[in-house]
């Protein structure tokens, strides 16, 4: 029988290092068929989980990026109006009228599938990633609850479409807005934190094998210390990987060797003016010295 | 600190019952769980495999719903399964965060009849508002408080305040949604419905259906200063706060003096007296000094991240006399403003003839305010309707 460690190993095979808590939550989500809500700061690898899961399960990843004002027409389905209009003209000239036209206009051929509808109509269960659900508004959450509750979508003109397969659903949020209790209760939950030193080093080795081991340890130590500084936007895992790639590309072998290069490479880690100002050359050198 | 594994009584009905007991234990500690979660927990345990670590992680994934739950879970788990001692709802430990504390008080009051209810101790204040069968219990908790909010805010004030809060709430409610909804008149065509209707007229879109952007309510986050210097105005402000919360399901309320407490849940209490009781318990230190900067910084860093967005009006009721540094206040205001909200500061002293924002704190906050207005009484608040409409 599958267990949490199977999930952990499977994801590791795709270059994703999952914590034990996260692996258990994913395993339960797969075993019980419940959606999984992932929360955590930006850049800790929430979206990446879904990508790794899809790659491991060898299935499609269907992604729905949420934003304010997202509605059913963009998330579930929409009719192809242009085609419908053309068809109405053509059919009228051909002499067809009434209910025959209607039946034809509201058929599969004129239906535009959006991510949610597409996800429940796949022959092989896909991974459905609903990214940044807290950016969508409350009304959309209500639509979503309905779809997640019984995996069926009702289109008034066509009837109810039931799920062919149950997608594995992963929702991510990073606290733009408080989610409704109803949604939280439908989902299993895992909080993803910044990885600890050992985990982050494992991630770096899995994703950027061209970085030498001792430079890798320095990079991870440096980024871990940097996160402890009072920054507006702490660098995430993706930023750390960019930083490592930048240093490797610049041919740096030791963080302390060239203050100018290090300062330039910080562009991959610090993304606001205030943060750049806070980490001056002296601060960066002190952190690099500690990491070395 | 983990003790030995808890030894359950022999008459205990087995693992399922213990999990049910654990879920009840979580509820007592402020986790929001229903019967559905208990079923889910049992299913999860069946799928999780054996071993303490697996059980802990499985229950964690099921029971937690937000980051605070996630951080607290391990301690609560140890308390139940590892003999850490169960936390009773009546003995509030000092280290419990305020949110959990309010939830626990709520549980205690609505739970078993045997537990002394903190909510009933106040009845008999002489204004005839109580339920008449109050019991005089545990006063130890009460003696710790220096000021009692019940003496400050009579329940009839709250009713009056509700009317004011309703008017203000309506004045703010004019921002429009980005989502379009079907409507008889509107700026955009609703193609879907237009085509649907045109089927009946041979494909000619004779009736044009439209969509418009509906009005969207604005959320209000209210922060009330209850430090010593604000005591003369506490009555009006607290009543307004209570009134607003009872009118507006989306509003959010906080008290601050030297620290910040979220009182939203407590203010939603049906019975005004019970509500005041819960707030009194939460607002420990009421009437003391004020550190506005720190309290606002705490708000900006924690609650604001979850509850404040571009559709929120943050309303601060304070006199701006800050015993902390004004830099801290300016920083906190800047951070808050970056969430895209509008900030209204109502200051009772501003109405005075000779008053200028001389308090260093007030001066530091001024650049970030969308509206800075005087308000010391409920009538003043009612008069703000016009100004809020203009925001």
XYZ file of C-alpha atoms in Angstrom:
683
model
C 0.000 0.000 0.000
C 1.144 3.519 -0.782
C 2.218 5.685 2.097
C 3.568 9.113 2.788
C 7.101 7.997 2.089
C 6.073 6.752 -1.383
C 4.908 10.284 -2.127
C 8.098 11.737 -0.721
C 10.250 9.446 -2.853
C 8.140 10.030 -5.948
C 8.448 13.802 -5.640
C 12.156 13.521 -4.889
C 12.467 11.702 -8.211
C 11.124 14.886 -9.837
C 13.557 17.113 -7.983
C 11.083 18.264 -5.350
C 12.127 17.811 -1.734
C 8.951 17.615 0.353
C 8.858 17.824 4.142
C 7.326 14.885 6.015
C 4.267 16.959 6.943
C 3.646 17.943 3.355
C 4.182 14.407 2.093
C 1.612 13.082 4.549
C -0.907 15.729 3.560
C -0.411 14.911 -0.124
C -0.691 11.218 0.533
C -3.962 11.688 2.424
C -5.264 13.982 -0.263
C -4.634 11.265 -2.849
C -5.932 8.460 -0.664
C -9.100 10.213 0.496
C -9.805 12.177 -2.661
C -9.873 15.488 -0.841
C -8.505 18.763 -2.140
C -5.362 20.010 -0.429
C -4.958 23.622 0.596
C -1.358 24.805 0.750
C -0.523 28.005 2.525
C 2.783 29.689 3.060
C 4.830 32.718 2.155
C 5.456 33.451 -1.518
C 8.357 31.503 -2.925
C 8.349 28.445 -0.689
C 7.417 26.120 -3.541
C 3.651 25.728 -3.288
C 2.998 25.841 -7.011
C 5.980 23.624 -7.640
C 4.368 20.828 -5.597
C 1.620 20.490 -8.171
C 4.072 20.476 -11.033
C 6.179 17.763 -9.413
C 3.092 15.745 -8.542
C 1.847 15.840 -12.126
C 5.265 14.865 -13.447
C 5.477 11.985 -10.978
C 1.981 10.714 -11.754
C 2.604 11.269 -15.466
C -0.606 13.190 -15.907
C -1.600 16.586 -17.145
C -1.325 19.650 -14.951
C -4.294 21.948 -15.382
C -3.733 25.313 -13.836
C -6.245 27.946 -12.937
C -4.654 31.214 -11.932
C -7.052 33.210 -9.800
C -7.439 36.971 -9.863
C -9.959 39.454 -8.655
C -13.028 39.392 -10.839
C -12.475 35.827 -12.068
C -15.873 34.409 -12.889
C -17.537 31.268 -14.119
C -17.063 32.160 -17.786
C -13.297 32.146 -17.381
C -12.996 29.342 -14.880
C -15.620 26.804 -15.900
C -16.972 27.186 -19.437
C -18.126 29.669 -22.024
C -20.059 29.397 -25.262
C -18.265 30.282 -28.452
C -20.463 33.212 -29.454
C -18.824 34.027 -32.748
C -19.305 30.496 -34.005
C -22.830 30.458 -32.706
C -23.690 33.678 -34.537
C -22.235 32.385 -37.765
C -24.062 29.109 -37.362
C -27.370 30.851 -36.793
C -26.982 32.690 -40.103
C -25.917 29.615 -41.988
C -28.706 27.497 -40.588
C -31.304 30.136 -41.298
C -30.251 30.198 -44.937
C -30.365 26.436 -45.046
C -33.943 26.704 -43.843
C -33.536 25.112 -40.439
C -35.406 26.764 -37.597
C -36.621 26.444 -34.048
C -35.582 23.748 -31.690
C -33.273 21.979 -34.153
C -31.118 25.100 -34.313
C -31.132 25.459 -30.579
C -30.071 21.883 -30.016
C -27.240 22.313 -32.449
C -26.034 25.649 -31.095
C -25.736 24.421 -27.558
C -23.709 21.318 -28.229
C -20.131 20.275 -27.590
C -18.877 21.908 -30.754
C -19.693 25.373 -29.462
C -18.527 24.842 -25.908
C -15.252 26.366 -24.788
C -13.852 24.382 -21.918
C -12.136 26.380 -19.202
C -9.811 24.801 -16.621
C -12.399 23.498 -14.158
C -14.562 21.843 -16.787
C -11.525 20.497 -18.591
C -10.192 19.017 -15.376
C -13.240 16.876 -14.735
C -13.480 15.631 -18.320
C -10.025 14.128 -18.718
C -9.768 10.386 -19.374
C -6.736 10.250 -17.067
C -7.151 12.063 -13.747
C -5.113 15.273 -13.993
C -3.646 17.447 -11.264
C -5.793 20.557 -10.960
C -3.869 23.471 -9.520
C -5.976 26.379 -8.338
C -3.308 28.945 -7.771
C -3.645 31.864 -5.358
C -7.264 31.192 -4.544
C -7.217 34.108 -2.103
C -6.898 36.516 -5.013
C -10.278 35.509 -6.379
C -13.274 36.932 -4.585
C -15.766 35.270 -2.287
C -18.289 34.573 -5.051
C -15.791 32.525 -6.954
C -14.989 30.567 -3.826
C -18.642 29.598 -3.705
C -18.579 28.324 -7.315
C -15.496 26.401 -6.522
C -16.980 24.791 -3.443
C -19.806 23.485 -5.570
C -17.459 21.972 -8.098
C -15.163 20.490 -5.458
C -18.061 19.044 -3.484
C -19.358 16.668 -6.126
C -17.136 17.144 -9.149
C -19.966 17.918 -11.465
C -20.832 20.998 -13.430
C -24.278 21.959 -14.556
C -24.622 23.778 -17.861
C -28.243 24.878 -18.183
C -28.380 24.268 -21.935
C -26.736 20.854 -21.825
C -27.459 19.318 -18.471
C -25.125 18.098 -15.793
C -21.648 16.947 -16.729
C -20.225 14.476 -14.266
C -16.553 13.933 -13.669
C -15.103 11.144 -15.770
C -12.176 10.942 -13.373
C -11.551 12.756 -10.128
C -8.735 15.249 -10.494
C -6.198 15.663 -7.702
C -6.900 19.183 -6.535
C -4.291 21.457 -5.012
C -5.178 24.961 -3.922
C -2.588 27.509 -2.929
C -3.001 30.691 -0.939
C -0.669 33.226 0.548
C -2.892 35.288 2.711
C -4.116 38.088 0.451
C -7.508 37.539 1.955
C -9.021 35.295 4.571
C -10.553 32.196 2.994
C -14.030 31.108 3.967
C -14.402 28.462 6.619
C -16.485 26.361 4.255
C -13.621 26.111 1.792
C -11.066 25.424 4.491
C -13.213 22.659 5.843
C -13.536 20.917 2.498
C -9.782 20.756 2.194
C -6.923 19.069 3.905
C -4.360 21.596 4.967
C -0.626 21.952 4.975
C 1.460 24.956 5.779
C 4.648 25.171 3.756
C 7.535 26.954 5.421
C 10.882 28.047 4.137
C 12.977 24.864 4.069
C 15.606 24.321 6.740
C 19.287 24.330 5.885
C 19.619 20.635 5.072
C 16.445 20.529 2.991
C 17.361 23.637 1.069
C 20.783 22.195 0.322
C 19.124 19.032 -0.966
C 16.871 21.163 -3.193
C 19.851 23.059 -4.536
C 21.692 19.856 -5.333
C 18.648 18.340 -6.991
C 17.964 21.371 -9.170
C 21.361 22.953 -9.816
C 23.859 20.148 -9.987
C 26.486 22.377 -11.618
C 27.023 24.248 -8.332
C 29.985 22.861 -6.383
C 29.189 21.373 -2.976
C 31.055 23.911 -0.831
C 29.706 26.890 -2.774
C 26.238 25.329 -2.439
C 26.600 25.170 1.335
C 27.707 28.811 1.363
C 24.798 29.915 -0.793
C 22.249 28.143 1.371
C 23.824 29.484 4.562
C 23.834 32.991 3.113
C 20.209 32.874 1.999
C 19.089 31.341 5.300
C 20.785 34.167 7.203
C 19.379 36.713 4.794
C 15.851 35.545 5.630
C 16.500 36.400 9.271
C 17.163 40.039 8.387
C 14.240 42.454 8.520
C 13.278 42.402 4.864
C 10.042 43.400 3.181
C 10.120 40.421 0.888
C 12.136 37.445 1.986
C 13.835 35.531 -0.799
C 12.107 32.247 -1.611
C 13.468 28.968 -2.857
C 13.137 29.979 -6.498
C 15.175 33.119 -5.796
C 17.813 31.023 -4.069
C 18.069 28.836 -7.178
C 18.385 31.915 -9.401
C 21.076 33.239 -7.102
C 22.988 29.963 -7.304
C 22.644 29.854 -11.078
C 23.838 33.465 -11.319
C 26.900 32.786 -9.195
C 27.694 29.616 -11.096
C 27.293 31.509 -14.360
C 29.625 34.251 -13.138
C 32.211 31.659 -12.258
C 32.256 32.476 -8.546
C 33.852 29.788 -6.380
C 33.604 31.505 -3.008
C 31.073 34.094 -1.816
C 33.660 36.240 -0.044
C 36.032 36.555 -2.990
C 34.467 39.531 -4.770
C 32.173 41.954 -2.963
C 31.078 43.657 -6.188
C 29.941 40.471 -7.861
C 28.079 39.342 -4.781
C 26.330 42.691 -4.579
C 25.340 42.430 -8.235
C 24.089 38.878 -7.808
C 21.847 40.049 -4.967
C 19.541 41.326 -7.709
C 18.231 37.777 -7.912
C 17.358 37.700 -4.202
C 16.172 41.171 -3.237
C 13.339 42.540 -5.273
C 12.458 45.847 -3.623
C 14.327 49.112 -3.326
C 14.091 49.125 0.472
C 15.559 45.639 0.697
C 18.420 46.504 -1.607
C 19.202 49.499 0.569
C 18.976 47.442 3.769
C 21.553 44.903 2.587
C 24.562 47.110 1.943
C 27.920 45.770 0.817
C 29.066 45.573 4.464
C 26.003 43.610 5.555
C 26.310 41.257 2.590
C 29.993 40.693 3.330
C 29.255 39.978 6.977
C 26.588 37.429 6.032
C 28.864 35.867 3.420
C 31.688 35.677 5.938
C 29.432 33.898 8.384
C 28.252 31.460 5.720
C 31.772 30.676 4.524
C 7.820 18.954 26.473
C 6.480 15.512 25.911
C 5.463 13.293 28.767
C 4.612 9.654 28.656
C 1.815 8.434 26.451
C -1.493 9.251 28.068
C -3.110 6.304 29.820
C -6.788 6.303 29.178
C -9.296 4.826 31.629
C -10.164 1.171 31.165
C -13.818 1.986 30.528
C -12.763 4.082 27.560
C -14.444 2.818 24.425
C -11.453 2.300 22.140
C -9.453 4.173 19.535
C -12.390 5.699 17.671
C -13.744 7.204 20.881
C -10.313 8.564 21.709
C -10.077 10.273 18.366
C -13.528 11.734 18.979
C -12.236 12.890 22.354
C -9.213 14.406 20.684
C -11.384 16.321 18.228
C -13.405 17.644 21.166
C -10.140 18.615 22.814
C -9.131 20.517 19.678
C -12.475 22.296 19.615
C -11.981 23.313 23.219
C -8.721 24.843 22.122
C -10.283 26.961 19.457
C -9.985 24.756 16.385
C -13.030 24.965 14.160
C -14.067 21.405 13.558
C -17.350 19.715 12.869
C -18.529 16.135 12.792
C -17.337 15.866 9.193
C -13.766 16.420 10.303
C -14.021 13.631 12.868
C -15.098 11.201 10.162
C -12.330 12.479 7.945
C -9.830 12.025 10.751
C -10.795 8.380 11.161
C -10.530 7.792 7.410
C -7.193 9.582 7.354
C -5.843 7.426 10.173
C -6.807 4.320 8.268
C -4.867 5.598 5.260
C -1.923 7.072 7.107
C -0.202 3.957 8.370
C 1.112 3.269 11.842
C 3.487 5.088 14.123
C 3.148 8.235 16.169
C 4.719 10.483 13.556
C 2.295 9.326 10.864
C -0.706 9.738 13.152
C 0.408 13.192 14.195
C 0.899 14.339 10.618
C -2.346 12.832 9.400
C -4.389 14.494 12.143
C -2.523 17.723 11.525
C -3.468 17.758 7.852
C -7.098 17.109 8.721
C -7.591 19.342 11.732
C -5.692 22.478 10.792
C -7.272 25.156 8.693
C -4.910 28.085 8.882
C -1.360 28.982 9.786
C -2.168 29.625 13.459
C -3.712 26.174 13.832
C -0.687 24.694 12.134
C 1.694 26.340 14.585
C -0.328 25.360 17.639
C -1.218 21.832 16.696
C 1.808 20.002 18.075
C 1.401 21.433 21.565
C -2.283 20.568 21.616
C -1.545 17.088 20.310
C 1.027 16.485 23.036
C -1.376 17.735 25.659
C -3.888 15.076 24.746
C -1.901 12.062 23.652
C 1.262 12.666 25.631
C -0.160 13.436 29.013
C 0.602 17.132 28.824
C -2.563 17.747 30.802
C -5.820 18.849 29.257
C -6.519 22.514 29.119
C -9.809 23.325 30.767
C -11.851 26.101 29.353
C -12.302 27.778 32.709
C -8.630 28.022 33.629
C -7.255 30.348 31.005
C -3.492 29.904 30.824
C -1.503 33.091 30.525
C 0.310 31.997 27.392
C -2.779 31.349 25.295
C -3.168 33.738 22.363
C -6.189 36.022 22.595
C -8.009 34.442 19.690
C -7.868 31.027 21.286
C -8.854 32.525 24.575
C -12.023 34.043 23.229
C -12.903 30.820 21.517
C -12.409 28.938 24.731
C -14.608 31.277 26.648
C -17.285 30.813 24.044
C -17.032 27.072 24.373
C -17.172 27.186 28.116
C -20.294 29.261 28.128
C -22.225 27.149 25.683
C -20.830 23.809 26.786
C -21.578 21.691 29.809
C -23.820 23.213 32.410
C -21.493 22.183 35.210
C -18.677 24.464 34.203
C -18.775 27.902 35.798
C -19.623 30.314 33.043
C -17.559 33.445 32.922
C -20.409 34.975 30.991
C -22.912 34.971 33.815
C -20.911 36.638 36.505
C -21.985 40.094 35.490
C -25.706 39.719 35.695
C -27.402 41.900 38.264
C -25.857 45.214 37.342
C -29.132 46.936 38.230
C -30.207 47.988 34.765
C -32.593 45.092 34.353
C -30.949 43.907 31.171
C -29.813 40.548 32.485
C -31.556 37.231 32.232
C -32.561 37.335 35.890
C -31.139 34.002 36.986
C -27.496 34.894 37.153
C -25.288 33.000 39.514
C -22.535 34.623 41.459
C -19.440 32.651 40.618
C -15.691 32.861 40.397
C -14.638 36.388 41.027
C -10.921 35.707 40.973
C -10.700 36.539 37.311
C -12.628 39.715 37.699
C -10.560 41.188 40.492
C -7.559 41.308 38.242
C -9.126 43.891 36.001
C -8.623 47.482 36.900
C -11.405 48.832 34.740
C -14.561 47.102 33.850
C -16.039 47.825 30.454
C -19.510 47.033 31.714
C -19.412 50.164 33.805
C -18.393 52.132 30.775
C -20.866 50.992 28.171
C -24.539 50.506 28.992
C -26.353 48.199 26.567
C -28.862 50.856 25.463
C -25.973 52.877 24.060
C -25.156 49.995 21.815
C -28.591 50.054 20.276
C -28.257 53.745 19.516
C -24.803 53.108 18.118
C -26.135 50.461 15.806
C -28.142 53.107 13.983
C -25.085 55.312 13.605
C -22.969 52.399 12.466
C -25.557 51.465 9.890
C -25.574 54.965 8.433
C -21.792 55.117 8.262
C -21.584 51.670 6.797
C -23.967 52.667 4.028
C -22.012 55.818 3.290
C -18.926 53.740 2.617
C -20.630 51.173 0.468
C -20.127 52.685 -2.938
C -17.182 50.933 -4.445
C -17.953 48.811 -7.392
C -16.980 45.277 -8.158
C -14.852 44.328 -11.132
C -17.074 41.404 -11.890
C -19.990 42.112 -14.143
C -23.388 40.696 -13.422
C -26.472 40.377 -15.555
C -28.655 43.453 -15.225
C -31.387 45.255 -17.093
C -29.221 48.288 -17.703
C -25.476 48.373 -17.846
C -22.442 49.345 -19.827
C -21.435 45.999 -21.286
C -23.338 43.557 -23.463
C -24.073 40.133 -22.086
C -23.338 38.096 -25.202
C -24.322 34.832 -23.698
C -27.839 35.864 -22.839
C -28.220 37.944 -25.987
C -27.483 34.976 -28.218
C -29.666 32.743 -26.155
C -32.533 35.171 -26.652
C -31.810 35.600 -30.351
C -32.490 31.927 -31.003
C -36.180 32.665 -30.630
C -36.049 35.481 -33.193
C -34.287 33.586 -35.943
C -30.804 34.658 -35.023
C -31.483 38.374 -34.961
C -30.320 39.781 -31.641
C -33.389 41.933 -31.122
C -33.158 42.062 -27.369
C -29.795 43.125 -26.077
C -28.971 41.823 -22.654
C -26.551 43.778 -20.542
C -24.108 43.404 -17.731
C -23.026 45.891 -15.153
C -20.681 46.109 -12.256
C -22.657 45.743 -9.047
C -21.909 47.715 -5.944
C -19.587 46.034 -3.573
C -19.625 46.593 0.160
C -16.564 48.015 1.770
C -15.178 46.197 4.761
C -14.419 48.192 7.857
C -11.592 47.400 10.222
C -11.988 49.372 13.398
C -9.131 49.959 15.828
C -10.079 51.581 19.088
C -7.559 53.038 21.509
C -8.569 52.180 25.073
C -5.608 53.689 26.873
C -6.001 55.926 29.900
C -6.155 59.186 27.982
C -9.035 57.890 25.895
C -11.241 56.831 28.809
C -13.648 59.782 28.589
C -14.547 58.744 25.047
C -14.488 55.016 25.594
C -18.225 54.859 26.106
C -19.099 56.287 22.724
C -16.394 54.468 20.838
C -17.001 51.065 22.333
C -20.704 51.399 21.764
C -20.032 52.394 18.168
C -17.736 49.437 17.808
C -20.303 47.045 19.203
C -23.037 48.572 17.063
C -20.954 48.312 13.920
C -20.104 44.706 14.526
C -23.713 43.772 15.045
C -24.804 45.536 11.845
C -22.009 44.500 9.574
C -21.024 40.879 9.221
C -17.788 41.673 7.420
C -16.407 44.261 9.822
C -13.415 43.587 11.989
C -12.632 45.073 15.393
C -9.556 45.543 17.536
C -8.758 47.201 20.828
C -5.330 48.495 21.634
C -3.472 50.104 24.498
C -0.017 48.708 25.087
C -0.846 45.758 22.876
C -3.448 44.840 20.312
C -6.346 42.425 20.743
C -8.763 41.236 18.111
C -12.267 41.395 19.538
C -14.281 40.623 16.414
C -15.553 37.290 17.634
C -16.401 38.578 21.078
C -18.363 41.493 19.647
C -20.540 39.182 17.598
C -21.991 37.799 20.832
C -25.791 38.008 20.803
C -26.285 39.138 24.361
C -24.793 42.602 24.933
C -23.865 41.845 28.536
C -22.096 38.633 27.686
C -20.303 40.456 24.925
C -19.007 43.134 27.267
C -17.823 40.426 29.599
C -15.818 38.734 26.948
C -14.256 41.999 25.903
C -13.376 42.875 29.456
C -11.545 39.577 29.707
C -9.735 40.194 26.446
C -8.808 43.792 27.040
C -6.650 43.135 30.053
C -4.871 46.355 30.925
C -7.674 48.585 29.752
C -7.125 52.205 30.749
C -3.357 51.940 30.932
C -0.717 53.559 28.754
C -0.690 53.472 24.999
C 1.848 52.379 22.449
C 0.060 53.176 19.251
C 3.036 52.590 16.997
C 3.684 49.120 18.315
C 0.034 48.150 18.275
C -0.395 49.337 14.690
C 2.829 47.683 13.595
C 1.539 44.457 15.088
C -1.738 44.949 13.259
C -0.012 45.649 9.944
C 2.200 42.606 10.287
C -0.424 40.106 11.353
C -4.146 40.685 11.047
C -3.933 43.243 8.260
C -2.301 40.704 6.000
C -5.394 38.583 6.224
C -8.224 41.036 6.594
C -7.181 44.281 4.989
C -7.223 44.723 1.229
C -8.025 47.406 -1.297
C -11.670 47.262 -0.403
C -11.145 47.937 3.282
C -11.437 51.108 5.280
C -9.237 51.057 8.349
C -10.740 53.312 10.985
C -8.535 54.282 13.902
C -10.120 55.897 16.929
C -7.370 57.399 19.033
C -6.047 60.668 20.411
C -2.575 60.025 19.042
C -0.807 60.385 22.388
C 1.804 57.709 22.007
C 4.322 56.710 24.631
C 6.346 54.810 22.040
C 8.446 56.315 19.275
C 6.844 58.209 16.423
C 9.098 56.484 13.891
C 7.491 53.188 14.777
C 4.079 54.712 14.150
C 5.115 56.190 10.794
C 6.571 52.847 9.723
C 3.443 50.993 10.724
C 1.215 53.467 8.900
C 3.330 53.202 5.763
C 3.081 49.468 5.863
C -0.631 49.550 6.407
C -1.153 52.047 3.593
C 0.688 49.728 1.243
C -2.094 47.193 1.558
C -4.163 49.527 -0.556
C -6.728 50.326 2.096
C -8.079 53.719 2.973
C -7.241 54.954 6.440
C -9.481 57.142 8.529
C -8.303 58.541 11.837
C -10.923 59.896 14.170
C -9.475 61.943 16.977
C -11.608 63.265 19.826
C -9.147 66.061 20.525
C -9.261 67.474 17.045
C -12.552 69.140 17.842
C -10.904 71.369 20.443
C -10.322 74.944 19.501
C -6.605 75.099 20.165
C -5.775 71.639 19.042
C -3.244 71.066 16.328
C -1.734 67.645 15.779
C 1.225 68.406 18.012
C 1.504 64.955 19.498
C 4.546 63.581 17.691
C 2.745 60.361 16.904
C -0.200 62.119 15.313
C 2.083 64.260 13.185
C 3.933 61.182 11.961
C 0.708 59.476 10.959
C -0.834 62.428 9.114
C 0.688 61.859 5.646
C -0.907 58.434 5.407
C -4.444 59.409 6.284
C -7.275 59.649 3.804
C -9.421 61.391 6.366
C -8.547 62.984 9.671
C -11.622 64.134 11.506
C -12.802 64.981 15.006
C -15.107 62.593 16.838
C -15.711 62.208 20.523
C -19.344 61.264 20.841
C -21.850 59.171 18.984
C -23.366 62.338 17.523
C -19.996 63.341 16.112
C -19.701 59.943 14.514
C -23.137 60.243 12.992
C -22.102 63.594 11.496
C -19.249 61.929 9.622
C -21.550 60.299 7.140
C -21.061 62.972 4.476
C -17.296 62.955 4.725
C -17.071 59.208 4.488
C -19.228 59.252 1.391
C -16.610 61.410 -0.278
C -13.753 58.980 0.390
